[in-house]
Coordinates of C-alpha atoms and ligand atoms in Angstrom, one line a residue:
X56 CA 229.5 247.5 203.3
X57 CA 231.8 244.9 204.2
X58 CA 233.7 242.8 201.6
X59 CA 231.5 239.7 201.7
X60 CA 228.6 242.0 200.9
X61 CA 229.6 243.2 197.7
X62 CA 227.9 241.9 194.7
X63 CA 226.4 239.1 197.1
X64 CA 222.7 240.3 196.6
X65 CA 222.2 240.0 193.3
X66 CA 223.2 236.9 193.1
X67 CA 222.8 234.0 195.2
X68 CA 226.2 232.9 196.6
X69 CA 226.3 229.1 196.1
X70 CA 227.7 227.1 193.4
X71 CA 225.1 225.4 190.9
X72 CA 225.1 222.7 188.0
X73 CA 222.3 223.6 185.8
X74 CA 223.3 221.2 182.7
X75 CA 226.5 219.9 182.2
X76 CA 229.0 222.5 181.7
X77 CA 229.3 224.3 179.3
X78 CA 225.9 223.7 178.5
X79 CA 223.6 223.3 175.3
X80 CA 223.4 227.7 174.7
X81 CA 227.1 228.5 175.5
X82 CA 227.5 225.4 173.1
X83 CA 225.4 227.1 170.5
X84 CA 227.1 230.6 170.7
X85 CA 230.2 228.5 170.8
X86 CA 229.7 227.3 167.3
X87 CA 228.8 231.0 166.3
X88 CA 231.9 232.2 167.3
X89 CA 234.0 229.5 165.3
X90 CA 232.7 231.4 162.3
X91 CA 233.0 235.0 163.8
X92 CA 235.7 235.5 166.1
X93 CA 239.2 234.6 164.8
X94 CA 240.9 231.0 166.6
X95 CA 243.9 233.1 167.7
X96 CA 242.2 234.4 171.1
X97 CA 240.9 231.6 173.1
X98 CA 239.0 231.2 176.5
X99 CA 239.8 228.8 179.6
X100 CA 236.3 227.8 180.1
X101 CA 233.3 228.2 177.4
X102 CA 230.6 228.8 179.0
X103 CA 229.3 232.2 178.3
X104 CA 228.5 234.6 180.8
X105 CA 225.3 236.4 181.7
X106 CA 225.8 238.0 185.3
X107 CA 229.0 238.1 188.2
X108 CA 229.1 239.2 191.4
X109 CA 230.9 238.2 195.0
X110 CA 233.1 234.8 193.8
X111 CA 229.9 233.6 191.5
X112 CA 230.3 233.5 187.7
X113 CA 226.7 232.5 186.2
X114 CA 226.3 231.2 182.7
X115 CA 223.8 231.5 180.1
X116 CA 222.5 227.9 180.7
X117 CA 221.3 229.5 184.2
X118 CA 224.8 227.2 186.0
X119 CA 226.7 229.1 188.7
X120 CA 230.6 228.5 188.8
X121 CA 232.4 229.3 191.6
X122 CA 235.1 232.1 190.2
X123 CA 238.7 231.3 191.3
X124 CA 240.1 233.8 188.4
X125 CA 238.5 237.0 188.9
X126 CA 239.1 237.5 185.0
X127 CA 242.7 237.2 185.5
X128 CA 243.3 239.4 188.8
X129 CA 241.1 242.5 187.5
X130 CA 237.7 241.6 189.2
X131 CA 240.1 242.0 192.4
X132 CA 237.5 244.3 194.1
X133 CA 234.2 241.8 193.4
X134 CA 232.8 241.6 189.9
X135 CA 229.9 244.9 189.6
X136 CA 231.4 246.3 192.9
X137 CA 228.6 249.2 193.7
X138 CA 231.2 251.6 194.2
X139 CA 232.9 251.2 190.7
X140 CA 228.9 250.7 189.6
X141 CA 227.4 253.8 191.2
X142 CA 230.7 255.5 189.5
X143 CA 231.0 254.5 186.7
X144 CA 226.9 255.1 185.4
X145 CA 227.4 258.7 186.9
X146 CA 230.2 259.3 184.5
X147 CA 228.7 257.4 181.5
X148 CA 225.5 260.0 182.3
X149 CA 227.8 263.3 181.9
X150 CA 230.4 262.4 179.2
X151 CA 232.1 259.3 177.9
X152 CA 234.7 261.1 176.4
X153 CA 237.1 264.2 175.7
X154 CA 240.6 262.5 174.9
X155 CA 242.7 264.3 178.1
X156 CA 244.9 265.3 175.6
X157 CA 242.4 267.4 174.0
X158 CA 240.2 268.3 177.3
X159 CA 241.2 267.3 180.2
X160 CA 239.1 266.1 183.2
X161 CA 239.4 266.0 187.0
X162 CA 238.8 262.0 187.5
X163 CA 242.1 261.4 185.7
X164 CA 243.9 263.9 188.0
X165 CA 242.3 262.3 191.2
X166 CA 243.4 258.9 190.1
X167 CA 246.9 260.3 189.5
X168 CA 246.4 261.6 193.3
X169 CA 245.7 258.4 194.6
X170 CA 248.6 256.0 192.6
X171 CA 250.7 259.1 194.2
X172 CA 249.4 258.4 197.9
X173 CA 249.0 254.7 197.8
X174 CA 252.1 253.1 195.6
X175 CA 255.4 252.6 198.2
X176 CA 257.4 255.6 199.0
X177 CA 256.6 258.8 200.3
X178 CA 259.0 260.5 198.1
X179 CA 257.0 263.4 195.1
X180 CA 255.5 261.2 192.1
X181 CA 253.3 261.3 189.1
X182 CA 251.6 259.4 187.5
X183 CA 250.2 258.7 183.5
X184 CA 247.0 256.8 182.9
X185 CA 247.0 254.3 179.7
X186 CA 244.8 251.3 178.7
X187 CA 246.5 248.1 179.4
X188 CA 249.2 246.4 181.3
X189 CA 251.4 246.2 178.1
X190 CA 250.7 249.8 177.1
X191 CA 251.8 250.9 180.8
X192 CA 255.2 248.5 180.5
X193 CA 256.4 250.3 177.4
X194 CA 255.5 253.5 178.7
X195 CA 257.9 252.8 182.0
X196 CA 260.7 252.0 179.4
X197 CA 260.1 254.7 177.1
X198 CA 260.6 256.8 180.2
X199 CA 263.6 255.1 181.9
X200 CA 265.3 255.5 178.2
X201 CA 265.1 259.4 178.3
X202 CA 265.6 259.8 181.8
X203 CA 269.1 257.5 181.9
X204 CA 269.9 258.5 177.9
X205 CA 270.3 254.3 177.8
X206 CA 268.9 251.5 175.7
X207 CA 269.1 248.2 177.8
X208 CA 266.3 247.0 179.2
X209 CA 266.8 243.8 181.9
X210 CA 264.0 241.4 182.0
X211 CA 264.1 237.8 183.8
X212 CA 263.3 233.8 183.4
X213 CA 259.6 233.7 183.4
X214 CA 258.4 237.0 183.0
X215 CA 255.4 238.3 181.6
X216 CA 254.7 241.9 180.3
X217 CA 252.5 241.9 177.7
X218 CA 251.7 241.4 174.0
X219 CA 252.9 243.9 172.0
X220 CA 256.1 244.1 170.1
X221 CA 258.3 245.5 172.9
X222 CA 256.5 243.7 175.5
X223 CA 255.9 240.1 174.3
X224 CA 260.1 240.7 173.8
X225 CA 260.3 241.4 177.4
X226 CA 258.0 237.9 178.1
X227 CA 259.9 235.1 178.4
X228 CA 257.6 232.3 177.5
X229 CA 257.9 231.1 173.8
X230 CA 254.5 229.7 173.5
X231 CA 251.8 231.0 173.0
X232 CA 253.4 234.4 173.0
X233 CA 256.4 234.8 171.1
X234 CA 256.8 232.2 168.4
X235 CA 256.2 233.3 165.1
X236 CA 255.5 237.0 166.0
X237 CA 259.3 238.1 165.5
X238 CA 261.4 240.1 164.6
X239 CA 261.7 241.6 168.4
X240 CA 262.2 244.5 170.0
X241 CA 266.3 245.0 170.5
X242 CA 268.0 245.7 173.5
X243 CA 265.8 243.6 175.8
X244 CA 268.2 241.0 178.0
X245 CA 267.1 238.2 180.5
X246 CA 268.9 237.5 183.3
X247 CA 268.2 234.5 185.8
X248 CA 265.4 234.5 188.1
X249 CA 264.9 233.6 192.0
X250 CA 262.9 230.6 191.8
X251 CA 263.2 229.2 195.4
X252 CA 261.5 225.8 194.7
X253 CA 264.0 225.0 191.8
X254 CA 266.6 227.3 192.3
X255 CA 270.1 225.1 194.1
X256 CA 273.4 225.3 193.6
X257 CA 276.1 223.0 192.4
X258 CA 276.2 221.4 196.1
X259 CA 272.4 221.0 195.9
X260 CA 271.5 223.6 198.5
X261 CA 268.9 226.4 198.1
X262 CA 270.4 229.8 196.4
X263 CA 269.9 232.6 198.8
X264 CA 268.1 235.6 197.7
X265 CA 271.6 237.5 197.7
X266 CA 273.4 235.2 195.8
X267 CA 270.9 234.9 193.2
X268 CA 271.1 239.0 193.2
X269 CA 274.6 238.8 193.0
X270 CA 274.3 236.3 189.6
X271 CA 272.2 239.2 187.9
X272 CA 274.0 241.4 188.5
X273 CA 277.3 239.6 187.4
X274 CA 275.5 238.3 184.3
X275 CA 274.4 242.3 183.9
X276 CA 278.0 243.9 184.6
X277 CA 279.6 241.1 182.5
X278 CA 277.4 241.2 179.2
X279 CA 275.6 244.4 179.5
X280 CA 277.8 246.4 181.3
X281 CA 275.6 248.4 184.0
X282 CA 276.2 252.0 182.8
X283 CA 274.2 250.7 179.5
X284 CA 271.2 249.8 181.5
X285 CA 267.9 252.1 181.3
X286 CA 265.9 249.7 183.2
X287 CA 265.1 246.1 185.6
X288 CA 261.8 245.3 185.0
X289 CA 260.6 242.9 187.3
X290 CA 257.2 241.1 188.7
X291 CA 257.8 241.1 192.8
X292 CA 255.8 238.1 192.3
X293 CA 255.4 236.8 188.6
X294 CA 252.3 236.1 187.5
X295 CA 252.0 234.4 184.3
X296 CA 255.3 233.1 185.0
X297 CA 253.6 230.4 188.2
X298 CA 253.5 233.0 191.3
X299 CA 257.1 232.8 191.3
X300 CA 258.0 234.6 195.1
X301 CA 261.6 235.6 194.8
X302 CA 263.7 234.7 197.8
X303 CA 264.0 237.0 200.4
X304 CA 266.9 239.7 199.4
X305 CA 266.8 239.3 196.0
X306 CA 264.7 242.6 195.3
X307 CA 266.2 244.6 198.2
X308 CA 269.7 243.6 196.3
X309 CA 268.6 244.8 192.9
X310 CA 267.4 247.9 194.3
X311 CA 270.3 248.6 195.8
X312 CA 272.4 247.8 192.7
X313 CA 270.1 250.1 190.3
X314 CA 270.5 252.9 192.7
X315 CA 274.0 252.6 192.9
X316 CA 274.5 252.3 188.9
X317 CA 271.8 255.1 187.7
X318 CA 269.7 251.9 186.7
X319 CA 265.5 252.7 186.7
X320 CA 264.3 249.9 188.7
X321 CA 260.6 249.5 187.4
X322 CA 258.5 247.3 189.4
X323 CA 255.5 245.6 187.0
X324 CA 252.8 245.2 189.5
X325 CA 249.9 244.7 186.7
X326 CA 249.4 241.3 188.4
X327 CA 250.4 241.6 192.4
X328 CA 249.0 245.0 192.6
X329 CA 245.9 246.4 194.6
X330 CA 245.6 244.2 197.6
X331 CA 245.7 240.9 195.6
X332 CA 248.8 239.5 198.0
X333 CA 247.5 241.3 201.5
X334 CA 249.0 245.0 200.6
X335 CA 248.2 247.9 198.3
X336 CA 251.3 246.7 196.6
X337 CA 253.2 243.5 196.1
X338 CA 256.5 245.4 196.7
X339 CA 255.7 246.1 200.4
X340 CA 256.6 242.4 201.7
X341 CA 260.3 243.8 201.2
X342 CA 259.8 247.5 201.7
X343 CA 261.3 247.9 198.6
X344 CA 260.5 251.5 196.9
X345 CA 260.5 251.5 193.1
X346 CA 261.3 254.0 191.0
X347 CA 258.5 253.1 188.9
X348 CA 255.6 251.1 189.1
X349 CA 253.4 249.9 186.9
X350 CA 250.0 248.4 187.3
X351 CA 246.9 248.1 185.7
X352 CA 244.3 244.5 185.9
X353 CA 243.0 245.5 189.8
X354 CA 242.9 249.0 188.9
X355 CA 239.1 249.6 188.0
X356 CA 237.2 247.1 188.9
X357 CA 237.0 245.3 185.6
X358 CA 237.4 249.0 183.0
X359 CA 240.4 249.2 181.0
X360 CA 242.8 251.1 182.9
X361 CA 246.8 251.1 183.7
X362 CA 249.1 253.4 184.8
X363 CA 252.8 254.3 185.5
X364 CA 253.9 255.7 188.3
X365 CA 257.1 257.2 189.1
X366 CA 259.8 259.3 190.9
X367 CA 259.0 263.0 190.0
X368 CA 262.7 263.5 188.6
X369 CA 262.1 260.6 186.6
X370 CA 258.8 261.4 184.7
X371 CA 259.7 265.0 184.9
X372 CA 262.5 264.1 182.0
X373 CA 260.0 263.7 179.3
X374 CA 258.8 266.6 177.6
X375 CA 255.0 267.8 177.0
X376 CA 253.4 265.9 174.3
X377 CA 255.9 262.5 174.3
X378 CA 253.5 260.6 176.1
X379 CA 249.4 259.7 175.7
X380 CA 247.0 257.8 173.6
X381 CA 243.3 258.6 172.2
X382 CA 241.8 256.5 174.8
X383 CA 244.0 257.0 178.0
X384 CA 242.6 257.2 181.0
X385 CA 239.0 257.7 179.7
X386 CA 236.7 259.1 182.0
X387 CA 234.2 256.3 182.7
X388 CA 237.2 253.8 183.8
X389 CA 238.7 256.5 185.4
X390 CA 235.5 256.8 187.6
X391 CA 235.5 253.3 188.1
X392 CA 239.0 253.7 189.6
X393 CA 237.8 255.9 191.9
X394 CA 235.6 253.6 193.0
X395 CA 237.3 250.5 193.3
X396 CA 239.9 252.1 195.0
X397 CA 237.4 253.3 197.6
X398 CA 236.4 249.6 198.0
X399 CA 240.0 248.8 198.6
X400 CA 240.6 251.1 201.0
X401 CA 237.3 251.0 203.2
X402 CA 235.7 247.6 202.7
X403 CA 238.3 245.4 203.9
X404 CA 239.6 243.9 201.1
X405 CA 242.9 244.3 202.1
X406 CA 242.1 242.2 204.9
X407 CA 240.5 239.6 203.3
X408 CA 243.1 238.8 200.3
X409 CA 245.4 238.2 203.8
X410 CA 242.7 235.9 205.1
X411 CA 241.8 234.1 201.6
X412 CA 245.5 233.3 201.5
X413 CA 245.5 231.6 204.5
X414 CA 242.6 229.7 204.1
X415 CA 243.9 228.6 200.3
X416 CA 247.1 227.6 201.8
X417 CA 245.7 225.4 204.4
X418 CA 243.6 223.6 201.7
X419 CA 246.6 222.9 199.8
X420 CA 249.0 221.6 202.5
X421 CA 246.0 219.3 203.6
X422 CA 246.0 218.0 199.7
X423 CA 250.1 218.1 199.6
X424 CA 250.2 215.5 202.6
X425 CA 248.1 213.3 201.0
X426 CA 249.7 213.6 197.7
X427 CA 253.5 214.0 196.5
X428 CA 252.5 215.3 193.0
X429 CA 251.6 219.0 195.2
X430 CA 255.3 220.2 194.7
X431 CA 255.3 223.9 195.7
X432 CA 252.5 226.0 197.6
X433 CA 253.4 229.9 197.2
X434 CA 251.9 233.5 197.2
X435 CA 251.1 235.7 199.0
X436 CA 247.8 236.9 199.8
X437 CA 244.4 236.1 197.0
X438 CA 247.8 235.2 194.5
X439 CA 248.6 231.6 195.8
X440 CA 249.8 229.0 193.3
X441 CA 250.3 225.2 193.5
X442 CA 253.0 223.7 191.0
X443 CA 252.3 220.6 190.2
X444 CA 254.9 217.4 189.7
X445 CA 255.6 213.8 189.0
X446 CA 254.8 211.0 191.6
X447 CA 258.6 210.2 192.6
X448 CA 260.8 213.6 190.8
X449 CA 260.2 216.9 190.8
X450 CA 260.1 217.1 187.3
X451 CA 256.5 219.3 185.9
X452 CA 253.2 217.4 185.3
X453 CA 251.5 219.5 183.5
X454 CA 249.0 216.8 182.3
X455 CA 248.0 216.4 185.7
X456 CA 247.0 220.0 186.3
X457 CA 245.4 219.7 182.7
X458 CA 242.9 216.7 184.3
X459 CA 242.4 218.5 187.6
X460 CA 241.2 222.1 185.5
X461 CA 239.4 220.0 183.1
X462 CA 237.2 218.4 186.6
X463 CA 237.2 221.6 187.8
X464 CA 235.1 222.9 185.3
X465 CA 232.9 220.2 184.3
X466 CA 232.1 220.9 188.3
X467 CA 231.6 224.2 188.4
X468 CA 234.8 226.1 189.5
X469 CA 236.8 228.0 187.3
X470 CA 240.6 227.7 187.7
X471 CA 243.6 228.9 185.9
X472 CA 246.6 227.3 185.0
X473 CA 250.1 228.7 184.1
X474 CA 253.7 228.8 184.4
X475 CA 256.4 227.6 181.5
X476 CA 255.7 224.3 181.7
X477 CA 251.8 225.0 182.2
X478 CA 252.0 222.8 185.8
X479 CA 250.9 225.2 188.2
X480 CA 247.0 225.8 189.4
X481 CA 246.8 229.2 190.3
X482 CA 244.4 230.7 192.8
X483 CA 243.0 234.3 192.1
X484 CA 239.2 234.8 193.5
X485 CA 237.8 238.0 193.8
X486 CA 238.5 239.4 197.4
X487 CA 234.5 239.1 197.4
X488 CA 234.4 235.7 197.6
X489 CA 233.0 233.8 201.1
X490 CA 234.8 231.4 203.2
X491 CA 231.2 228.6 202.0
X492 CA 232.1 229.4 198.1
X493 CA 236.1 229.2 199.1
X494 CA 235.4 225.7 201.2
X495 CA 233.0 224.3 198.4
X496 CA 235.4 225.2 195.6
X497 CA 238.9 223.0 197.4
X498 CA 236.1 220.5 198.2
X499 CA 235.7 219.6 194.1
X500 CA 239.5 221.0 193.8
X501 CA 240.3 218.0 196.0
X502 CA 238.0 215.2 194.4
X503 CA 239.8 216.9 191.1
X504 CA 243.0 215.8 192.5
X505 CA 242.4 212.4 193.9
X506 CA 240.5 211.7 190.3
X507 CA 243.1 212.9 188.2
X508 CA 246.3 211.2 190.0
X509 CA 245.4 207.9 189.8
Ligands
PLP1131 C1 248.7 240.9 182.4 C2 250.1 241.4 182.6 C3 250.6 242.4 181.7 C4 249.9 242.8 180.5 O1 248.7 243.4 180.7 P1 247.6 243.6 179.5 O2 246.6 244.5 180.1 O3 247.2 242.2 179.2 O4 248.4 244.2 178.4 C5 251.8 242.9 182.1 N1 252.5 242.6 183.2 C6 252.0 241.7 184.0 C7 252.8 241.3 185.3 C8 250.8 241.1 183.8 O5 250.3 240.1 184.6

């Protein structure tokens, strides 16, 4: 099976406008939501879906919208991959459930096996399974916290790590995801980010990676003092935060510092993780080794899933018992693991998030030289973002990237937007997508731009 194969079959690759989008039925179920599900979750585009597969999302209204999302970086291996398909139904067929800490199961110990083998390092880990990218975040804190006897936890600008208490304390964007939902979670400090684009100094050149290092850990030695720190939790790219690519040095730096201080440096790789920037794991563009990683979204092929993994000495220091939940690393999603990892692994599609990046980038430098408001192109891999600005500053337009997603999906291809000031377009297909879908998508993507600037 090679990558452009998977999920191609059932469902013809090529982008089609039904009615307009979304249509009359996703309208209807639309208005019986309003009265069933409560306002506080909300979707980018609502048009309800009926089938996925390859880089094709296909509504109830019978439209096909080419999928530039891949529900957020988790339909990483093709929405329906056979593998995590074939899998998954044999597990669903033998049991659904036991709770491992009741009784256990081998598919959750394979799965340890593999986050073992594939995350960077060849040093003895172990792994825990859990349910979400949150629930995985405050598990690699809980952790760092008994193994250092510590409280501080060092988060940055821009980060995202979740929704719950701890977690939305660790994010650094106000809204949607903090405001109002206080009090937080103590101990939680943010130091300054790399952010190449906007990142100069007093004489208005670029901060290198190092001397942006060399601010956190200042700003960490100075207000924290660094034998209080458990743990530096960062994205190696941030997601939510606008693919934010630190420059080069900065992680190799704060590695380096958390080794030397006793500091667990936790790498949250929910988002970069499993081939999504062109490796396994975001973290290998600087051969950096965590002490822990986290990752979850890419895992299983669409099944809830997360996991921390960790230095042996590390997740050796809490006792039996401290750790679980009912639900984690269930057996089916832990099958589809299995298989979506497979996919990873021997259908290319580490390859092909290298080769989507290229393409993407290419698309957007052609649309950058023919207009200003393209301010930054970054990523690695299937995670490239464009940030958006004003025609003469580079101050954000997020209005602009509100027009150009609005297009978008009237047209049939779903994009997502982010960053703190909500400017950036941010590319995410599933590593299943064709180069036809790919070209036909930046084709309304660039009609979306030229529409939307004038
Ligand atoms: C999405 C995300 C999370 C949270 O994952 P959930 O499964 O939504 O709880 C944490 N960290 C990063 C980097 C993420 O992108």
């Amino acid at each position: 099976m090679t990558a452009l194969e998977i999920g191609g079959e059932a469902l013809p690759q090529e982008r089609k406008l039904v009615t307009e989008i979304p249509g009359p039925k996703s309208r209807e179920i639309e208005e019986r939501r309003k009265s069933a599900v409560a306002p506080g979750v909300g979707s980018s585009l609502p048009a309800y879906v009926v089938a996925a597969g390859g880089g094709i999302l296909k509504d109830v209204d019978g439209n096909q919208i080419i999928d530039l999302g891949a529900g957020i970086a988790v339909t990483t291996a093709g929405n329906s991959n056979p593998r995590v398909v074939k899998a998954a139904t044999e597990q669903l067929q033998s049991f659904t459930h036991t709770c491992f800490m009741v009784n256990p199961y081998e598919g959750y110990v394979e799965v340890a096996e593999a986050l073992n083998r594939l995350t960077p390092g060849d040093h003895e880990k172990r792994s825990i399974l859990l349910n979400s990218g949150a629930e995985a975040v405050e598990n690699a804190v809980k952790i760092a916290r008994v193994h250092t006897g510590r409280d501080a936890v060092v988060v940055f600008d821009h980060a995202y790590h979740g929704r719950t208490n701890l977690t939305m304390s660790m994010t650094a964007k106000a809204t949607p995801y903090k405001a109002g939902f206080g009090p937080f979670a103590g101990e939680v400090y943010r130091a300054p980010m790399s952010y190449p684009y906007r990142d100069n100094d007093a004489a208005g050149t670029k901060v290198s990676g190092e001397e942006a290092a060399k601010r956190v850990i200042t700003m960490i030695e100075k207000q924290i003092g660094a034998e209080s720190v458990a743990a530096i939790v960062i994205e190696p790219i941030q997601g939510e935060g606008g693919f934010i690519v630190p420059a080069e040095g900065f992680l190799p730096a704060l590695v380096e510092f958390a080794k030397e201080k006793g500091i667990v440096f936790v790498a949250d790789e929910v988002q970069a993780g499993f081939a999504r920037t062109g490796k396994m794991f975001a973290s290998e563009w600087e051969d950096i080794v965590p002490d822990i990683i986290t990752t979850a979204k890419g895992i299983a092929g669409g099944l809830p899933l997360s996991a921390v993994t960790g230095r042996a000495e590390i997740m050796d220091s809490v006792g039996p018992g401290r750790l679980g939940g009912t639900y984690g690393g269930n057996p089916v999603a832990c099958a589809a693991a299995l298989g979506a990892i497979a996919s990873y692994e021997e259908d290319g599609l580490v390859e092909n998030a290298a080769h989507i990046g290229e393409v993407v980038t290419d698309r957007l430098t052609k649309l950058q030289s023919k207009h200003p408001e393209v301010g930054d192109i970054r990523g690695r891999g299937a995670m490239i973002a464009a940030e958006f600005v004003q025609h003469d500053s580079i101050d954000p337009n997020p209005d602009l990237v509100k027009k150009i997603a609005d297009y978008c999906a009237k047209n049939g291809v779903l994009v997502l937007t982010t960053g703190t000031f909500g400017n950036i377009l941010r590319f995410l297909p599933p590593l299943t997508i064709s180069d036809e879908l790919l070209g036909d998508a930046f084709d309304v993507i660039e009609e979306a731009v030229a529409a939307s600037v004038a």
